Each structure stands twice: as structure tokens, then as C-alpha cells.
GROMACS .gro file of C-alpha atoms in nm:
model
  486
    1MET     CA    1  14.421   9.274  22.430
    2ALA     CA    2  14.338   9.214  22.794
    3ASN     CA    3  14.650   9.007  22.842
    4ARG     CA    4  14.870   9.276  22.690
    5SER     CA    5  14.723   9.532  22.933
    6LYS     CA    6  14.800   9.311  23.230
    7ALA     CA    7  15.157   9.274  23.116
    8LYS     CA    8  15.204   9.650  23.117
    9VAL     CA    9  15.099   9.676  23.481
   10ILE     CA   10  15.431   9.517  23.572
   11THR     CA   11  15.636   9.809  23.441
   12LEU     CA   12  15.724  10.095  23.670
   13PRO     CA   13  15.501  10.404  23.652
   14GLN     CA   14  15.631  10.700  23.457
   15PRO     CA   15  15.783  10.984  23.661
   16ALA     CA   16  15.546  11.272  23.739
   17GLY     CA   17  15.566  11.549  23.483
   18ARG     CA   18  15.717  11.329  23.215
   19ARG     CA   19  15.595  11.421  22.866
   20ALA     CA   20  15.352  11.175  22.716
   21ARG     CA   21  15.474  10.973  22.422
   22SER     CA   22  15.289  10.754  22.175
   23LYS     CA   23  15.360  10.383  22.145
   24ASP     CA   24  15.497  10.424  21.796
   25LYS     CA   25  15.733  10.697  21.904
   26GLU     CA   26  15.857  10.489  22.197
   27ARG     CA   27  15.947  10.204  21.964
   28GLY     CA   28  16.123  10.436  21.725
   29ASN     CA   29  16.339  10.575  22.002
   30VAL     CA   30  16.511  10.244  22.073
   31ARG     CA   31  16.688  10.256  21.737
   32PRO     CA   32  17.059  10.344  21.729
   33LEU     CA   33  17.140  10.708  21.682
   34ARG     CA   34  17.163  10.818  21.319
   35GLU     CA   35  17.476  11.026  21.378
   36PRO     CA   36  17.632  10.883  21.693
   37SER     CA   37  17.949  11.091  21.667
   38ASP     CA   38  17.755  11.420  21.675
   39MET     CA   39  17.720  11.538  22.035
   40ASP     CA   40  17.442  11.781  21.945
   41VAL     CA   41  17.239  11.499  21.792
   42LEU     CA   42  17.305  11.280  22.097
   43GLN     CA   43  17.199  11.551  22.343
   44LYS     CA   44  16.880  11.621  22.146
   45TRP     CA   45  16.802  11.249  22.137
   46LEU     CA   46  16.834  11.234  22.515
   47GLU     CA   47  16.615  11.542  22.560
   48ASP     CA   48  16.348  11.423  22.314
   49ASN     CA   49  16.319  11.099  22.505
   50GLY     CA   50  16.304  11.265  22.846
   51VAL     CA   51  16.611  11.077  22.966
   52ARG     CA   52  16.692  11.153  23.330
   53GLN     CA   53  16.974  10.904  23.381
   54VAL     CA   54  17.183  10.666  23.173
   55LYS     CA   55  17.277  10.306  23.240
   56ILE     CA   56  17.621  10.215  23.106
   57GLY     CA   57  17.798   9.882  23.121
   58GLY     CA   58  17.997   9.605  22.962
   59VAL     CA   59  18.028   9.228  22.981
   60ASP     CA   60  18.301   9.055  23.180
   61VAL     CA   61  18.467   8.724  23.094
   62ASP     CA   62  18.185   8.526  23.256
   63GLY     CA   63  17.925   8.706  23.044
   64VAL     CA   64  17.791   8.906  23.339
   65TRP     CA   65  17.685   9.264  23.277
   66ARG     CA   66  17.884   9.506  23.495
   67GLY     CA   67  17.753   9.862  23.492
   68LYS     CA   68  17.603  10.156  23.675
   69TYR     CA   69  17.367  10.450  23.647
   70VAL     CA   70  17.521  10.790  23.576
   71SER     CA   71  17.370  11.134  23.541
   72VAL     CA   72  17.311  11.276  23.196
   73GLU     CA   73  17.588  11.530  23.258
   74LYS     CA   74  17.836  11.259  23.358
   75PHE     CA   75  17.735  11.052  23.056
   76LEU     CA   76  17.790  11.338  22.809
   77SER     CA   77  18.129  11.402  22.965
   78ALA     CA   78  18.218  11.032  22.926
   79CYS     CA   79  18.118  11.046  22.559
   80LYS     CA   80  18.371  11.321  22.503
   81GLY     CA   81  18.665  11.195  22.707
   82GLY     CA   82  18.596  10.842  22.827
   83LEU     CA   83  18.561  10.736  23.189
   84GLY     CA   84  18.728  10.530  23.456
   85PHE     CA   85  18.587  10.189  23.546
   86CYS     CA   86  18.744   9.980  23.822
   87ASP     CA   87  18.939   9.704  23.653
   88VAL     CA   88  18.846   9.457  23.928
   89VAL     CA   89  18.572   9.341  23.688
   90PHE     CA   90  18.858   9.155  23.516
   91GLY     CA   91  19.006   9.042  23.847
   92TRP     CA   92  18.720   8.857  24.017
   93ASP     CA   93  18.490   8.570  23.933
   94ILE     CA   94  18.116   8.545  23.879
   95THR     CA   95  18.058   8.573  24.257
   96ASP     CA   96  18.294   8.871  24.302
   97GLU     CA   97  18.559   8.653  24.465
   98LEU     CA   98  18.904   8.786  24.381
   99LEU     CA   99  19.116   8.567  24.154
  100ASP     CA  100  19.457   8.465  24.283
  101ASN     CA  101  19.633   8.417  23.948
  102THR     CA  102  19.565   8.715  23.723
  103ARG     CA  103  19.823   8.936  23.558
  104VAL     CA  104  19.610   9.217  23.417
  105THR     CA  105  19.500   9.332  23.763
  106GLY     CA  106  19.520   9.225  24.126
  107TRP     CA  107  19.669   9.317  24.459
  108HIS     CA  108  19.998   9.368  24.274
  109THR     CA  109  19.844   9.655  24.073
  110GLY     CA  110  19.619   9.800  24.343
  111TYR     CA  111  19.301   9.748  24.137
  112PRO     CA  112  19.310  10.089  23.966
  113ASP     CA  113  19.048  10.233  23.736
  114GLY     CA  114  19.069  10.098  23.386
  115GLN     CA  115  18.960  10.306  23.091
  116ALA     CA  116  18.634  10.274  22.902
  117LYS     CA  117  18.467  10.459  22.620
  118VAL     CA  118  18.100  10.482  22.531
  119ASP     CA  119  17.986  10.314  22.211
  120MET     CA  120  17.742  10.586  22.110
  121SER     CA  121  17.584  10.370  21.839
  122THR     CA  122  17.431  10.139  22.103
  123GLY     CA  123  17.187  10.389  22.256
  124ARG     CA  124  16.837  10.264  22.337
  125ILE     CA  125  16.561  10.344  22.585
  126ILE     CA  126  16.489  10.082  22.852
  127PRO     CA  127  16.113  10.015  22.805
  128TRP     CA  128  16.055   9.919  23.170
  129GLU     CA  129  16.259  10.222  23.283
  130PRO     CA  130  16.127  10.475  23.028
  131ASP     CA  131  16.327  10.772  23.158
  132THR     CA  132  16.652  10.576  23.131
  133ALA     CA  133  16.880  10.523  22.832
  134ALA     CA  134  17.125  10.234  22.801
  135PHE     CA  135  17.465  10.243  22.630
  136LEU     CA  136  17.740   9.983  22.603
  137LEU     CA  137  18.104  10.039  22.694
  138ASP     CA  138  18.427   9.934  22.527
  139PHE     CA  139  18.720   9.874  22.762
  140VAL     CA  140  19.043  10.026  22.632
  141ASN     CA  141  19.405  10.074  22.729
  142PRO     CA  142  19.536  10.417  22.836
  143ASP     CA  143  19.647  10.482  22.476
  144GLY     CA  144  19.297  10.409  22.349
  145SER     CA  145  19.376  10.070  22.198
  146PRO     CA  146  19.141   9.777  22.274
  147PHE     CA  147  19.184   9.606  22.611
  148GLU     CA  148  19.275   9.253  22.499
  149PRO     CA  149  19.102   9.051  22.776
  150SER     CA  150  18.765   9.216  22.705
  151PRO     CA  151  18.517   8.983  22.525
  152ARG     CA  152  18.353   9.262  22.323
  153GLN     CA  153  18.690   9.387  22.205
  154LEU     CA  154  18.786   9.032  22.105
  155LEU     CA  155  18.474   9.010  21.891
  156GLN     CA  156  18.553   9.340  21.722
  157LYS     CA  157  18.903   9.218  21.640
  158ILE     CA  158  18.780   8.894  21.482
  159ASN     CA  159  18.512   9.086  21.291
  160ALA     CA  160  18.779   9.315  21.149
  161ARG     CA  161  18.976   9.010  21.035
  162ALA     CA  162  18.670   8.874  20.856
  163ARG     CA  163  18.619   9.203  20.677
  164GLU     CA  164  18.984   9.210  20.572
  165MET     CA  165  18.919   8.872  20.410
  166GLY     CA  166  18.621   9.022  20.225
  167PHE     CA  167  18.341   8.884  20.442
  168GLN     CA  168  18.054   9.035  20.638
  169PRO     CA  169  17.961   8.784  20.911
  170LYS     CA  170  17.590   8.756  20.988
  171PHE     CA  171  17.510   8.582  21.316
  172GLY     CA  172  17.210   8.509  21.534
  173ALA     CA  173  17.161   8.337  21.870
  174GLU     CA  174  16.884   8.124  22.013
  175TYR     CA  175  16.852   8.043  22.382
  176GLU     CA  176  16.669   7.788  22.594
  177PHE     CA  177  16.603   7.879  22.957
  178PHE     CA  178  16.402   7.782  23.263
  179ILE     CA  179  16.159   8.014  23.442
  180PHE     CA  180  16.089   7.946  23.809
  181LYS     CA  181  15.830   8.085  24.048
  182GLU     CA  182  16.113   8.196  24.271
  183THR     CA  183  16.292   8.512  24.381
  184PRO     CA  184  16.659   8.557  24.475
  185GLN     CA  185  16.551   8.531  24.838
  186SER     CA  186  16.348   8.210  24.795
  187LEU     CA  187  16.626   8.050  24.591
  188LYS     CA  188  16.865   8.110  24.878
  189GLU     CA  189  16.621   7.994  25.143
  190LYS     CA  190  16.553   7.668  24.953
  191GLY     CA  191  16.920   7.603  24.896
  192TYR     CA  192  16.849   7.608  24.521
  193GLU     CA  193  16.655   7.281  24.554
  194HIS     CA  194  16.290   7.182  24.510
  195LEU     CA  195  16.218   7.487  24.299
  196THR     CA  196  15.874   7.552  24.149
  197PRO     CA  197  15.878   7.586  23.769
  198LEU     CA  198  15.648   7.833  23.595
  199THR     CA  199  15.453   7.542  23.442
  200PRO     CA  200  15.461   7.165  23.511
  201GLY     CA  201  15.533   6.880  23.278
  202MET     CA  202  15.715   6.816  22.951
  203PHE     CA  203  15.531   7.024  22.693
  204GLY     CA  204  15.748   7.135  22.401
  205TYR     CA  205  15.602   7.364  22.134
  206SER     CA  206  15.289   7.406  22.344
  207TRP     CA  207  15.025   7.643  22.212
  208LEU     CA  208  14.844   7.605  22.545
  209ARG     CA  209  15.132   7.681  22.782
  210THR     CA  210  15.232   8.004  22.606
  211SER     CA  211  14.871   8.124  22.618
  212GLN     CA  212  14.844   8.036  22.986
  213SER     CA  213  15.149   8.255  23.049
  214ALA     CA  214  15.050   8.519  22.793
  215PRO     CA  215  15.107   8.827  23.016
  216LEU     CA  216  15.467   8.720  23.076
  217VAL     CA  217  15.527   8.595  22.722
  218HIS     CA  218  15.394   8.918  22.572
  219ALA     CA  219  15.598   9.124  22.816
  220ILE     CA  220  15.916   8.944  22.705
  221ILE     CA  221  15.840   8.963  22.332
  222ASP     CA  222  15.726   9.326  22.348
  223GLY     CA  223  16.005   9.425  22.585
  224CYS     CA  224  16.271   9.270  22.362
  225ARG     CA  225  16.130   9.439  22.050
  226ASP     CA  226  16.103   9.779  22.218
  227PHE     CA  227  16.461   9.739  22.342
  228GLY     CA  228  16.586   9.670  21.990
  229LEU     CA  229  16.608   9.290  22.022
  230GLU     CA  230  16.356   9.156  21.773
  231LEU     CA  231  16.266   8.791  21.830
  232GLU     CA  232  16.192   8.568  21.532
  233GLY     CA  233  16.035   8.297  21.745
  234PHE     CA  234  15.935   8.219  22.102
  235HIS     CA  235  15.796   7.887  22.225
  236THR     CA  236  15.801   7.634  22.506
  237GLU     CA  237  16.072   7.369  22.504
  238THR     CA  238  16.063   7.020  22.652
  239GLY     CA  239  16.080   7.060  23.027
  240PRO     CA  240  15.884   7.226  23.307
  241GLY     CA  241  15.886   7.602  23.264
  242VAL     CA  242  16.134   7.588  22.975
  243PHE     CA  243  16.119   7.832  22.684
  244GLU     CA  244  16.323   7.896  22.372
  245ALA     CA  245  16.373   8.227  22.193
  246ALA     CA  246  16.536   8.290  21.856
  247ILE     CA  247  16.683   8.639  21.817
  248ARG     CA  248  16.671   8.782  21.465
  249TYR     CA  249  17.008   8.760  21.292
  250ASP     CA  250  17.217   9.070  21.226
  251ASP     CA  251  17.568   9.183  21.143
  252LEU     CA  252  17.811   9.020  21.384
  253GLU     CA  253  17.870   9.294  21.640
  254LYS     CA  254  17.503   9.388  21.666
  255ALA     CA  255  17.408   9.021  21.690
  256ALA     CA  256  17.648   8.966  21.980
  257ASP     CA  257  17.520   9.276  22.162
  258LYS     CA  258  17.163   9.156  22.121
  259ALA     CA  259  17.246   8.805  22.242
  260ALA     CA  260  17.428   8.933  22.550
  261LEU     CA  261  17.154   9.184  22.630
  262PHE     CA  262  16.876   8.928  22.578
  263LYS     CA  263  16.967   8.732  22.889
  264THR     CA  264  16.953   9.034  23.118
  265VAL     CA  265  16.632   9.158  22.951
  266VAL     CA  266  16.458   8.826  23.024
  267LYS     CA  267  16.587   8.824  23.381
  268GLU     CA  268  16.475   9.181  23.444
  269ILE     CA  269  16.127   9.129  23.300
  270CYS     CA  270  16.081   8.800  23.485
  271SER     CA  271  16.188   8.967  23.808
  272ARG     CA  272  15.910   9.222  23.765
  273HIS     CA  273  15.668   8.929  23.755
  274GLY     CA  274  15.814   8.778  24.073
  275LEU     CA  275  15.994   8.509  23.872
  276THR     CA  276  16.352   8.398  23.807
  277ALA     CA  277  16.492   8.311  23.465
  278CYS     CA  278  16.778   8.061  23.462
  279PHE     CA  279  17.029   8.017  23.179
  280MET     CA  280  17.235   7.737  23.334
  281ALA     CA  281  17.335   7.469  23.085
  282LYS     CA  282  17.203   7.186  23.306
  283VAL     CA  283  16.959   7.252  23.590
  284ASN     CA  284  16.858   6.894  23.667
  285GLU     CA  285  17.013   6.561  23.570
  286LYS     CA  286  16.669   6.421  23.479
  287LEU     CA  287  16.581   6.706  23.242
  288PRO     CA  288  16.728   6.819  22.908
  289GLY     CA  289  16.992   7.088  22.916
  290CYS     CA  290  16.959   7.444  22.786
  291SER     CA  291  17.127   7.526  22.457
  292GLY     CA  292  17.262   7.852  22.325
  293HIS     CA  293  17.304   7.781  21.955
  294ILE     CA  294  17.475   8.025  21.719
  295HIS     CA  295  17.355   8.062  21.359
  296GLN     CA  296  17.624   8.199  21.130
  297SER     CA  297  17.703   8.276  20.769
  298LEU     CA  298  17.950   8.485  20.571
  299TRP     CA  299  17.843   8.734  20.305
  300SER     CA  300  18.062   8.891  20.040
  301LEU     CA  301  18.143   9.257  20.097
  302LYS     CA  302  18.177   9.302  19.720
  303THR     CA  303  17.872   9.121  19.584
  304HIS     CA  304  17.656   9.117  19.900
  305GLU     CA  305  17.582   8.750  19.831
  306ASN     CA  306  17.593   8.457  20.070
  307SER     CA  307  17.946   8.315  20.047
  308PHE     CA  308  17.829   7.984  20.194
  309HIS     CA  309  17.606   7.910  19.894
  310ASP     CA  310  17.710   7.769  19.557
  311PRO     CA  311  17.424   7.637  19.338
  312ASP     CA  312  17.665   7.423  19.137
  313ALA     CA  313  17.825   7.252  19.437
  314ARG     CA  314  17.720   6.944  19.628
  315ASP     CA  315  17.421   7.026  19.851
  316GLY     CA  316  17.467   7.391  19.753
  317MET     CA  317  17.766   7.423  19.987
  318SER     CA  318  18.045   7.645  19.861
  319THR     CA  319  18.414   7.571  19.907
  320THR     CA  320  18.420   7.860  20.154
  321MET     CA  321  18.153   7.692  20.364
  322ARG     CA  322  18.328   7.353  20.356
  323HIS     CA  323  18.655   7.503  20.470
  324TYR     CA  324  18.475   7.706  20.737
  325ILE     CA  325  18.322   7.385  20.874
  326GLY     CA  326  18.663   7.219  20.852
  327GLY     CA  327  18.811   7.490  21.073
  328LEU     CA  328  18.528   7.463  21.326
  329LEU     CA  329  18.575   7.087  21.359
  330GLU     CA  330  18.955   7.087  21.359
  331LEU     CA  331  18.979   7.342  21.642
  332MET     CA  332  18.667   7.238  21.834
  333PRO     CA  333  18.832   7.027  22.108
  334GLU     CA  334  19.104   7.279  22.192
  335LEU     CA  335  18.860   7.573  22.191
  336THR     CA  336  18.596   7.395  22.401
  337ALA     CA  337  18.678   7.590  22.718
  338LEU     CA  338  18.567   7.903  22.531
  339TYR     CA  339  18.236   7.746  22.430
  340TRP     CA  340  18.175   7.559  22.758
  341PRO     CA  341  18.295   7.807  23.024
  342THR     CA  342  18.150   7.654  23.343
  343VAL     CA  343  18.178   7.318  23.516
  344ASN     CA  344  17.801   7.285  23.475
  345THR     CA  345  17.816   7.294  23.095
  346TYR     CA  346  17.981   6.955  23.081
  347LYS     CA  347  17.679   6.801  23.259
  348ARG     CA  348  17.466   6.902  22.958
  349SER     CA  349  17.684   6.739  22.697
  350VAL     CA  350  17.628   6.367  22.736
  351GLU     CA  351  17.503   6.114  22.482
  352ASN     CA  352  17.145   6.127  22.357
  353THR     CA  353  17.064   6.464  22.516
  354TRP     CA  354  17.052   6.692  22.207
  355ALA     CA  355  17.401   6.821  22.293
  356PRO     CA  356  17.718   6.706  22.110
  357VAL     CA  357  17.997   6.496  22.257
  358THR     CA  358  18.211   6.472  21.943
  359ALA     CA  359  18.335   6.709  21.671
  360THR     CA  360  18.081   6.616  21.404
  361TRP     CA  361  17.874   6.786  21.136
  362GLY     CA  362  17.578   6.700  20.917
  363ARG     CA  363  17.300   6.845  20.707
  364GLU     CA  364  16.984   6.900  20.911
  365ASN     CA  365  17.125   6.674  21.181
  366ARG     CA  366  17.054   6.772  21.542
  367THR     CA  367  17.281   6.500  21.682
  368THR     CA  368  17.595   6.675  21.553
  369ALA     CA  369  17.795   6.972  21.681
  370VAL     CA  370  17.761   7.160  21.350
  371ARG     CA  371  17.431   7.150  21.162
  372VAL     CA  372  17.402   7.279  20.805
  373ILE     CA  373  17.067   7.445  20.738
  374GLY     CA  374  16.904   7.563  20.417
  375ASP     CA  375  16.979   7.525  20.049
  376SER     CA  376  16.902   7.869  19.906
  377PRO     CA  377  17.119   8.182  19.872
  378LYS     CA  378  16.925   8.342  20.155
  379SER     CA  379  16.892   8.055  20.402
  380MET     CA  380  17.221   7.862  20.371
  381ARG     CA  381  17.391   7.882  20.709
  382ILE     CA  382  17.550   7.693  20.997
  383GLU     CA  383  17.394   7.626  21.335
  384TYR     CA  384  17.676   7.587  21.586
  385ARG     CA  385  17.522   7.351  21.841
  386GLN     CA  386  17.808   7.299  22.085
  387THR     CA  387  17.739   7.616  22.282
  388ALA     CA  388  17.493   7.620  22.571
  389ALA     CA  389  17.278   7.889  22.731
  390ASP     CA  390  17.560   7.980  22.970
  391MET     CA  391  17.791   8.089  22.689
  392ASN     CA  392  17.941   8.435  22.679
  393ALA     CA  393  17.791   8.543  22.345
  394TYR     CA  394  18.087   8.763  22.254
  395ILE     CA  395  18.338   8.484  22.316
  396GLY     CA  396  18.130   8.207  22.161
  397MET     CA  397  18.070   8.405  21.843
  398ALA     CA  398  18.428   8.534  21.822
  399ALA     CA  399  18.586   8.192  21.878
  400SER     CA  400  18.366   8.008  21.628
  401LEU     CA  401  18.414   8.279  21.365
  402ALA     CA  402  18.791   8.278  21.420
  403ALA     CA  403  18.800   7.899  21.384
  404GLY     CA  404  18.596   7.914  21.065
  405LEU     CA  405  18.816   8.185  20.914
  406TRP     CA  406  19.123   7.980  21.007
  407GLY     CA  407  18.970   7.689  20.818
  408ILE     CA  408  18.919   7.907  20.511
  409GLU     CA  409  19.273   8.044  20.524
  410ASN     CA  410  19.421   7.694  20.558
  411GLU     CA  411  19.172   7.525  20.320
  412VAL     CA  412  19.076   7.267  20.581
  413GLU     CA  413  18.849   7.000  20.433
  414PRO     CA  414  18.593   6.855  20.675
  415PRO     CA  415  18.531   6.480  20.698
  416GLU     CA  416  18.224   6.330  20.536
  417PRO     CA  417  17.901   6.457  20.695
  418CYS     CA  418  17.730   6.243  20.954
  419ALA     CA  419  17.406   6.114  20.804
  420GLY     CA  420  17.282   5.925  21.109
  421ASN     CA  421  17.334   5.927  21.484
  422GLY     CA  422  17.618   6.166  21.561
  423TYR     CA  423  17.670   6.004  21.899
  424ALA     CA  424  17.772   5.680  21.725
  425ALA     CA  425  18.005   5.848  21.475
  426GLU     CA  426  18.381   5.798  21.477
  427ALA     CA  427  18.500   6.152  21.546
  428PRO     CA  428  18.727   6.338  21.789
  429MET     CA  429  18.584   6.341  22.140
  430LEU     CA  430  18.522   6.674  22.307
  431PRO     CA  431  18.664   6.738  22.655
  432ARG     CA  432  18.456   6.589  22.936
  433SER     CA  433  18.545   6.841  23.207
  434LEU     CA  434  18.643   7.204  23.242
  435ARG     CA  435  18.985   7.099  23.371
  436GLU     CA  436  19.050   6.892  23.057
  437ALA     CA  437  18.926   7.173  22.833
  438VAL     CA  438  19.141   7.434  23.009
  439THR     CA  439  19.450   7.217  22.962
  440LEU     CA  440  19.381   7.184  22.589
  441LEU     CA  441  19.325   7.558  22.549
  442LYS     CA  442  19.635   7.645  22.750
  443GLU     CA  443  19.849   7.423  22.526
  444SER     CA  444  19.690   7.540  22.200
  445LYS     CA  445  19.925   7.745  21.986
  446ARG     CA  446  19.650   7.786  21.727
  447ALA     CA  447  19.413   7.941  21.980
  448ARG     CA  448  19.673   8.203  22.070
  449GLN     CA  449  19.739   8.263  21.702
  450ILE     CA  450  19.377   8.335  21.606
  451LEU     CA  451  19.252   8.496  21.930
  452GLY     CA  452  19.562   8.668  22.068
  453GLU     CA  453  19.810   8.581  22.340
  454GLU     CA  454  19.676   8.828  22.596
  455PHE     CA  455  19.314   8.720  22.569
  456VAL     CA  456  19.389   8.348  22.582
  457ASP     CA  457  19.630   8.388  22.874
  458HIS     CA  458  19.377   8.583  23.081
  459TYR     CA  459  19.088   8.354  22.988
  460VAL     CA  460  19.283   8.040  23.078
  461ARG     CA  461  19.364   8.189  23.417
  462THR     CA  462  18.997   8.262  23.488
  463ARG     CA  463  18.890   7.909  23.387
  464ASP     CA  464  19.173   7.752  23.588
  465TRP     CA  465  19.039   7.939  23.890
  466GLU     CA  466  18.686   7.817  23.813
  467ALA     CA  467  18.802   7.456  23.787
  468ARG     CA  468  18.999   7.481  24.113
  469ARG     CA  469  18.696   7.620  24.299
  470TYR     CA  470  18.489   7.325  24.178
  471GLU     CA  471  18.757   7.069  24.265
  472ARG     CA  472  18.746   7.185  24.627
  473ALA     CA  473  18.366   7.178  24.653
  474VAL     CA  474  18.180   6.899  24.837
  475THR     CA  475  17.850   6.836  24.661
  476ASN     CA  476  17.515   6.704  24.785
  477TRP     CA  477  17.566   6.402  24.559
  478GLU     CA  478  17.881   6.308  24.751
  479LEU     CA  479  17.718   6.357  25.090
  480GLU     CA  480  17.415   6.146  25.001
  481ARG     CA  481  17.629   5.872  24.846
  482TYR     CA  482  17.911   5.841  25.096
  483MET     CA  483  17.827   5.996  25.435
  484GLU     CA  484  17.659   5.696  25.593
  485LEU     CA  485  17.779   5.400  25.387
  486ILE     CA  486  18.143   5.451  25.305
   0.00000   0.00000   0.00000
């Protein structure tokens, strides 16, 4: 109990005069509103929780949360009639540098306000800001239709397609990440080199290391739960200061929200401990990379049974599951830019590093890109292992689901499963660079068919920009290798 008390010291003190609330009541308040369309219910929920301001935001193409605080009055007004949100969030990159190739916004449009609406079902209290509620935004066109380049709106579209086919997708994400004894200032001062990890050494699944960092670990687990992001597991991974968290699965849209929010939750809590959490795919060439695996299954809307399971089929895998895997594998190379969005991701995916390099699948095989898990009606599922910790959860989940549904629609049979080393298997190679992946995605008619022309066009432009920025960069590796000797 002493460790739990220390963890709470990190949170900001409650505002003077704020009504006291019990622990149980606090946890209950993070649940979505029962009647989110009822403004009276919403206003009472805000009042009962002593909310003094609201944080609203959405995720851009890079997976970065873009948002702001607004007053309760402004928030209630936005719930009724929407709000303006500068569309530059779809016209710049992860560092706020303006893109030079976009169509949806730019100097040619004057960077006007885009339109957004509040998703009132996403309300939750921020545990470390207890007088503040958080709500997610959906970006829309002036006529109210979904804004095609928006990742969350893409996910909603693919989810609707699944439901039209009679399926309820259930997804869950798990992330690996580094924690450093650094601040934004110290990172900059050190030039992002010679950083101090939270703990030294390679110590995966360590009982000891998690106990040694119990105040932080408990703060993350408790904070996630109180924010509506229940974790099924949390442990150290192989690497200095590396942890892995498995977020409890849920219906698709909720699962994607939780996955996207998880990264900022961990960063915010670590910051309050004077630490920095890092979700890069590859931090150091000598250390393993950080994964962002996606667990997924389809359930029948009619029978509420797992559509991936068939007790009479080989290995319990239904025809639906086989065709789903077939679609994932068939489209994997041309969709790679969606799964591996940064130049850094491709440094993670090299042979014998727990990350795939080919479009392969197998049962309980961690050397393949698609791993089949379970053999019961409840547990049968797919672990999509291509994605890394730097994935945009909305895009990664939407793209893999769309590929799987395409496989079902076209009855795509997968090759024989890989029973041994997936790195030695004869299978299609995945792109080895962002430039190669962008070219494949740009030329893919099937990607535009299943994801939409407007989304793919905008996404390709953002990744082309990212690749061009990297191609111009001079790295420390080049300086050390060539400066004196060439």
C-alpha cells in the first residue's frame, strides 16, 4: 500500500473547494455516458463530476493527438452545433512543418477552419486532472459527412462495412515501449544520444524490475483503468527500461480509441514522474525493436459466436478465418506503408528480431507476420505482428480489417502455414524502406478500392513528404563513417 500512496503524490492537487469524491465513484465516472445524445444527462454528468474544463481532440495522420482545453460552456455549445478546428492538422507533419504537396488544405486554401463534432459517447474524467473531462472529436465535411483523410473516420467506415457483412470486429492492441530518465529538455540537450533508461540490462518478464518501479507501474495501471483503458497485462520486455502492456480487447471503435489514448496516457503519467516514454519502433540498433501488435477476431452479429472458430475444421479454423488470413497476406506488401508509417519502422523489421520481413502466417509462431492463437470459441483469434509501436492505431486496425474482409469477399486461400522459422520461408518480401512502401501503396488499386480514393491519396502524399525529408537528412552514421576516411 505504501507504493500506491507514493504514486498518488505525483498527481496534481485537487482545486480548492472541489467536492470530495470516493475512489469507487471516481472510477465509475470514467465510463461512457449512458445517454450521450441527451444534453440534460450530459450537463448533469459534468456537474456531478465537478468538471471545470474539457479537453477535446482527435488524432492526425501521424497518430499524434491534436486538441485543446475549452470551457464547459464552449463544450456544450460544440455538442449542439459542432465547432471549427484549423485544418492545418491535416496539412503539416509530425513536427508541424507544412507539407508542400497536399490537396485537402494548404496555402492554396488559406488553412481555414475545418469542421468537427464531439463524440459524446467518449466522455471520461482525466484521473490526473480530476476537474477535467476528455472527449474525442470526429472531423467532418461542411455537410456533416465524414472527412475522408481522418484516421478515426476511416476506421468507422471499415467497421460499418464489416457490420454490413454480418460481423462485429473485436480488436485489442499491445504495445512495447522504452522509458527513459529524461525530460524533453534533457533529450534535446543530449542530442537524443546516451540516454539513461529507467532500469539497466536485459530483463524480460522480470518480477524484480516491476517491483523496483512499483510507484510508476501502479500509476500507469491505475491511471489507465481509471481512464477507461483496462490493461490485461503489464510486464518488462527484453531491453533496458522496456515494458509491454496488453490493452483489454473491445469492439473495434472502442479498441482503437483505447489504443490511441494509451500512448498519450503513458507519456503523461511518465512525465509527472520526470520520465519520458518512447514508442519508436527502433531506438537502438543493438536492442530489439518495439512492437504494436493487433489482436483481432470477427463475431457474428446474428449468433454472437466467434466466426473464426469451427470445431469441425482443421485446427479449429473456420473458412472465414482462412480467407481473412488470405486477404491479410495477399495485400500485406502493398499496404505496408499504412502499417509502417515512419522511416524508423523499417529498422525494426530485419531478420531474427521478432519482427516479420515476409508475408507469412503460422499457428503460435512468433517468427511470422500473422500468428494464429487459441483453439476455443472464445480464444480463437489473429495476432497481427507486422505493426510496431509507432503505428497509428486507427489506420493499422482499419487497414488490417479491410484487408481481411477483402479476403473473405474474394475467398482468398492462404498458403500453407509456416511451421518453422518464418525468416527462412519462401514468401513475398515486405518493402525494405518507406520509399518502396509508398510506391507500392500509390500504385495499389486494391488499396483505393477498400480504403477510399481520398484517404489513400492524402496518406500517400504525407508519406511521400516523410520519405523526402529523410532522403535529405545527413545522419551521424554517415558522418562517423565517411567524414575522415572517404
